[in-house]
Short mmCIF file of C-alpha atoms in Angstrom, two decimals:
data_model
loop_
_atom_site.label_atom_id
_atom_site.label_comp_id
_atom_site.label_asym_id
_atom_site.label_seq_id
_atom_site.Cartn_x
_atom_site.Cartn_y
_atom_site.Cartn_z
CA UNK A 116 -21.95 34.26 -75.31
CA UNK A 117 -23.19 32.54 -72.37
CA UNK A 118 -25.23 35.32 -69.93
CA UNK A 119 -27.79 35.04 -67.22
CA UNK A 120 -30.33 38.22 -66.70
CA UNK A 121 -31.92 38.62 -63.66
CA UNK A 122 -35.14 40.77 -63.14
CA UNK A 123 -38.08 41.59 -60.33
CA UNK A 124 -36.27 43.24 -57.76
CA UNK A 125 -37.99 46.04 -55.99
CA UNK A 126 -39.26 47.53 -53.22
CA UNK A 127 -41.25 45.62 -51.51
CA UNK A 128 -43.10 45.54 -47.24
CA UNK A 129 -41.97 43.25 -44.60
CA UNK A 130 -45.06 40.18 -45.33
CA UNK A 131 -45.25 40.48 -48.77
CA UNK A 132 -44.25 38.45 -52.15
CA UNK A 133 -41.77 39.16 -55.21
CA UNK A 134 -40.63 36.93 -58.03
CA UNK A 135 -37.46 37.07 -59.32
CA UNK A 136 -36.61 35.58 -62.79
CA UNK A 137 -33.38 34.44 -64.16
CA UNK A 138 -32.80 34.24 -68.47
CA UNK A 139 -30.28 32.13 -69.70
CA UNK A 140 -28.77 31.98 -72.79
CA UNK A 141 -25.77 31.19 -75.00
CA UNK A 142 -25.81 27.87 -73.49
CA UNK A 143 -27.75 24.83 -73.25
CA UNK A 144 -29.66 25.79 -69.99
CA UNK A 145 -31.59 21.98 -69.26
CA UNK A 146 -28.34 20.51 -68.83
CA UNK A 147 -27.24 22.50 -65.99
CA UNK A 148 -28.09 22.46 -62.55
CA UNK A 149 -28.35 26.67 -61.12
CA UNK A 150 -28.43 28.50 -58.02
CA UNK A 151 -29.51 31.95 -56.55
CA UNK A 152 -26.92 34.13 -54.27
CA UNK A 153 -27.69 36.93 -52.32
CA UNK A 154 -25.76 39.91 -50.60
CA UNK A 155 -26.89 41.94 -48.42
CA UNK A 156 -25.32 45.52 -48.49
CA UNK A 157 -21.82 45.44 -47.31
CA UNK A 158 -22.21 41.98 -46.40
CA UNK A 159 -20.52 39.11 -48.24
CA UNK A 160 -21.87 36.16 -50.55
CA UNK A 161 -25.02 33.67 -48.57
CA UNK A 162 -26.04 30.57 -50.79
CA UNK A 163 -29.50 30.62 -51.10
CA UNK A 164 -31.05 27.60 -52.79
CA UNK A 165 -30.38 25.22 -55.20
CA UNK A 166 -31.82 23.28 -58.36
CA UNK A 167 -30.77 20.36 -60.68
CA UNK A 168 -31.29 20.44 -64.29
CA UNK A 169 -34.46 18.32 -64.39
CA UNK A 170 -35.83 20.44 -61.81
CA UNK A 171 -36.30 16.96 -59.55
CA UNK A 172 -33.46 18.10 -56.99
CA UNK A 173 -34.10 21.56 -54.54
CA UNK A 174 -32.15 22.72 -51.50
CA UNK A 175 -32.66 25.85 -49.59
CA UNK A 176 -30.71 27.66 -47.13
CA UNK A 177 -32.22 27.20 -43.51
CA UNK A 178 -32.92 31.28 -43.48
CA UNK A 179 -35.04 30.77 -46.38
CA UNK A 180 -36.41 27.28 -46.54
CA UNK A 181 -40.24 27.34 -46.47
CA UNK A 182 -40.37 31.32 -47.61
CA UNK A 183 -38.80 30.63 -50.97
CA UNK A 184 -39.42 28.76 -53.76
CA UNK A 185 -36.70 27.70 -56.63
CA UNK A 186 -38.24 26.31 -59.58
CA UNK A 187 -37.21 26.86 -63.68
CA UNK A 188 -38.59 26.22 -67.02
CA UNK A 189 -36.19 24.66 -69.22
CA UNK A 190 -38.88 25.29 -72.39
CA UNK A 191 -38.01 29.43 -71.66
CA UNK A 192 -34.88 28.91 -70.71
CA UNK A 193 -35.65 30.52 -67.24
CA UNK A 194 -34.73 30.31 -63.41
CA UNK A 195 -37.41 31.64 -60.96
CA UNK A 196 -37.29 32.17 -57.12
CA UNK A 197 -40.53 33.04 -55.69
CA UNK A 198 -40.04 35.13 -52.49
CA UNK A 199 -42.81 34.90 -49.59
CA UNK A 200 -43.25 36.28 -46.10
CA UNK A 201 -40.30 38.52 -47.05
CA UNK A 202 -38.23 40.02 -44.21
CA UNK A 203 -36.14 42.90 -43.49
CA UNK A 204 -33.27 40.93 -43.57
CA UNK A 205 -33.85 39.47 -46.99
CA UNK A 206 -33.03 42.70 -48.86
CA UNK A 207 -29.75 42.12 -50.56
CA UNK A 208 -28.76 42.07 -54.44
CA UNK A 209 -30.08 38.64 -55.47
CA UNK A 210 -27.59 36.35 -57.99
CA UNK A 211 -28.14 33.92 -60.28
CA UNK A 212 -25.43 31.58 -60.97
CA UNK A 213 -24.75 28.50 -63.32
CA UNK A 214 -23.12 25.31 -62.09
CA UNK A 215 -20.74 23.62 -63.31
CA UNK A 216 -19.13 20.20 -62.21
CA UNK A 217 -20.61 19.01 -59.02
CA UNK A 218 -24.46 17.26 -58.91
CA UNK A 219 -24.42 19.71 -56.30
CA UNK A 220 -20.83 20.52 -55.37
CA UNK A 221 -19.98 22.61 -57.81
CA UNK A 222 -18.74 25.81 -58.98
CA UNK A 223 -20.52 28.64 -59.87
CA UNK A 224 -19.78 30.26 -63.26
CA UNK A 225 -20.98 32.41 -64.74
CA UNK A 226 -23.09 35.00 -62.50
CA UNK A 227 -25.93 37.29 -63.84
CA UNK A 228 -25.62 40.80 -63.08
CA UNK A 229 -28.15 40.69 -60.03
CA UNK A 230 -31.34 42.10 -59.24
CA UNK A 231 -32.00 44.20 -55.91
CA UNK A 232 -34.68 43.47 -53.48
CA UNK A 233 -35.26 46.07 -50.88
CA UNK A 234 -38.23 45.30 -47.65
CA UNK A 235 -38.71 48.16 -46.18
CA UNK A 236 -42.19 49.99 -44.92
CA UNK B 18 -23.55 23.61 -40.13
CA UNK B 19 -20.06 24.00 -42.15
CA UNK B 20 -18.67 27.25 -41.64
CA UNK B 21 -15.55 28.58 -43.48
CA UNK B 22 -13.30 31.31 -42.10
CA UNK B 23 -11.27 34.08 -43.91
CA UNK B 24 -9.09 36.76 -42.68
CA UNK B 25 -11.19 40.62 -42.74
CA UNK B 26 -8.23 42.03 -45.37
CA UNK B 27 -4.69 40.93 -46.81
CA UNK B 28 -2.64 43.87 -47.77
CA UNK B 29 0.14 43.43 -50.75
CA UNK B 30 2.73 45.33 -52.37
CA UNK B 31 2.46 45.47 -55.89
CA UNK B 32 4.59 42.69 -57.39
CA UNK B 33 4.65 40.46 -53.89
CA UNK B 34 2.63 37.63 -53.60
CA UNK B 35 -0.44 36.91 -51.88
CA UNK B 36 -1.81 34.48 -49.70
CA UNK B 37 -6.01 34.31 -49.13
CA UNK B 38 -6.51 31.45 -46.40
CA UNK B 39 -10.05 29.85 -46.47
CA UNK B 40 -10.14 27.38 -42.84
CA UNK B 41 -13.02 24.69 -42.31
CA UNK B 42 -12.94 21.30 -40.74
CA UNK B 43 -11.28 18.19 -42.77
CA UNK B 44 -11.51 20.83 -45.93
CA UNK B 45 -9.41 19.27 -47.49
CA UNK B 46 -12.19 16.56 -48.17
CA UNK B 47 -14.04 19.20 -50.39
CA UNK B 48 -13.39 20.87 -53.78
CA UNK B 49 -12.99 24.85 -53.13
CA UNK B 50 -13.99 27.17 -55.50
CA UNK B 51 -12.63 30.92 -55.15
CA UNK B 52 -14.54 33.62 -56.49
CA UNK B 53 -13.02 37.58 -57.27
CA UNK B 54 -15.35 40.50 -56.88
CA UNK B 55 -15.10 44.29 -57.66
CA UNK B 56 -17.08 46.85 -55.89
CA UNK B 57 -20.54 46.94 -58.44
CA UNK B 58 -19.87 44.19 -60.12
CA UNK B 59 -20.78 40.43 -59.96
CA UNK B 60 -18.34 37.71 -58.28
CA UNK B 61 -16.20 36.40 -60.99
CA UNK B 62 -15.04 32.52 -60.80
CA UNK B 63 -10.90 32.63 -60.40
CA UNK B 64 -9.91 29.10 -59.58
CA UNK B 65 -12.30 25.94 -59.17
CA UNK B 66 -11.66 22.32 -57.87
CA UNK B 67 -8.67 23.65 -55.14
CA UNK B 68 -6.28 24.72 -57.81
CA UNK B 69 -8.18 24.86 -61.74
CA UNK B 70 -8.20 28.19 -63.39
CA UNK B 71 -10.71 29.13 -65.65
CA UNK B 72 -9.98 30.28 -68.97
CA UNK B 73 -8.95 33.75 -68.99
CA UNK B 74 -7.65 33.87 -65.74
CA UNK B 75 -3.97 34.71 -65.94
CA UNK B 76 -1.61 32.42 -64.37
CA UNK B 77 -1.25 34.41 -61.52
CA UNK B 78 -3.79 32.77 -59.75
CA UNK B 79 -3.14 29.61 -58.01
CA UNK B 80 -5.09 27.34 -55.11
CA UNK B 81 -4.16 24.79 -53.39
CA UNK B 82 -6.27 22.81 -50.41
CA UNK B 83 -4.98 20.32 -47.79
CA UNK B 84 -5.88 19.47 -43.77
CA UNK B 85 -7.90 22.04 -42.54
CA UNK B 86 -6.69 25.02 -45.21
CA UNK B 87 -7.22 25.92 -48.57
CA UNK B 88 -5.51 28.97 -49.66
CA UNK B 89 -5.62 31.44 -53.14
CA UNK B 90 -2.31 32.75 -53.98
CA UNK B 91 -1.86 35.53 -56.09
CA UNK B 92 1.63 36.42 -57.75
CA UNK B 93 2.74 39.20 -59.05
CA UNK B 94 0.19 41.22 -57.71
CA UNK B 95 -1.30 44.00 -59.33
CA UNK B 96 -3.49 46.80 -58.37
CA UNK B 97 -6.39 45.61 -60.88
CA UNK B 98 -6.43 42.49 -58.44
CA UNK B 99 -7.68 44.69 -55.82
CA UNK B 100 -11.14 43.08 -54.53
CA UNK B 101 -12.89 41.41 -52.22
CA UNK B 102 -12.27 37.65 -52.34
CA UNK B 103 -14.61 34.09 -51.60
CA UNK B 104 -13.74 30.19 -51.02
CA UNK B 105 -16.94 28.19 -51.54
CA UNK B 106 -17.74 24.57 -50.93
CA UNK B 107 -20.72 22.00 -51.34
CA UNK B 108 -21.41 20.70 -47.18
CA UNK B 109 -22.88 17.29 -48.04
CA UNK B 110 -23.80 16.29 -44.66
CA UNK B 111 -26.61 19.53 -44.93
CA UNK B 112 -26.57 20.07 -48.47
CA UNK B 113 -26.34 23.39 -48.23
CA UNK B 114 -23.91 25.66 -50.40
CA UNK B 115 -21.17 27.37 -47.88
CA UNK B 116 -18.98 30.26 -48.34
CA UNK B 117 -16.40 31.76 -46.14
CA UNK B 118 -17.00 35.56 -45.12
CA UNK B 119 -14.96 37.36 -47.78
CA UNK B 120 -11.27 38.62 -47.64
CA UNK B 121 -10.50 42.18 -48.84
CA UNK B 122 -7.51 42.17 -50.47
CA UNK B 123 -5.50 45.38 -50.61
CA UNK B 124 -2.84 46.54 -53.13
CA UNK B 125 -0.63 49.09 -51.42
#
């Protein structure tokens, strides 16, 4: 069964630093490219940064481009996304997502579960 | 940057069909990908590429995309479809991933 597990959400203060992690398996994870996806409460679906299979390929959304860093380890079968200089407005339910069919472009599919990051004092 | 526009809510009658509009310029250039999602739970892919469904998505669900439009159409409807609904696309020209702001879709 292919499944993603996120984990590292928290609680965490406006300035500081969380790393989420993504596990993949079921599948064979170094030949897909991933993504994260956030939601803020009540809010709808923001793209938040993307990564080909290799690793060699990264794009960020503007809101978090130079805060966050994508990066996996196709040895552990992981995704990461290291958070920095976190922000109110970055608490939201944080998804990992497989791609399928574009180089980027594609589709996401399947999701993990998501993990909840909360900045708050 | 690309931005993609959905109606707030579609409401439905059980059995009618409906109609999820996603609106962006020239989208009919991109693939759209539609996504379901119940409250609590994680979006769930429901057609890819404008108009593929996914295996174990009942026929139901259709897409199509053309000019400025792509749209989800849902037949039959039933009140498990109830849920809030997503186009996505790839923007090239930023490459950043887009999606449009959600549609709530109501069974009555």
């Amino acid at each position: 069964e292919v499944q993603l597990v996120e984990s590292g959400g928290g609680l965490v203060q406006p300035g500081g630093s969380l790393r989420l992690s993504c596990a993949a398996s079921g599948f064979t994870f170094s030949s897909y490219e991933m993504n994260w996806v956030r939601q803020a409460p009540g809010k709808g679906l923001e793209w938040v940064s993307y990564i080909s299979s290799s690793g060699s390929t990264i794009y960020y959304a503007d809101s978090v481009k130079g805060r966050f860093t994508i990066s996996r380890d196709n040895a552990k079968n992981s995704l990461y996304l290291q958070m920095n200089s976190l922000r109110a407005e970055d608490t939201a339910v944080y998804y990992c997502a497989r791609e399928r069919g574009g180089s980027p472009g594609g589709w996401f599919d399947p999701w993990g579960q998501g993990t909840l990051v909360t900045v708050s004092s | 940057s690309y931005v993609l526009t959905q109606p707030p809510s579609v409401s439905v009658a059980p059995g009618q069909t409906a109609r999820i509009t996603c609106g962006g310029n020239n989208i009919g250039s991109k693939s759209v990908h539609w996504y379901q999602q119940k409250p609590g739970q994680a979006p769930v892919l429901v057609v890819y590429d404008d108009s593929d469904r996914p295996s174990g998505i009942p026929e139901r669900f259709s897409g199509s995309n053309s000019g400025n439009t792509a749209t989800l159409t849902i037949s039959r409807v039933e009140a498990g479809d109830e849920a809030d609904y997503y186009c996505q696309v790839w923007d090239s020209s930023s490459d950043h991933g887009v999606f449009g702001g959600g549609t709530k879709l109501t069974v009555l």
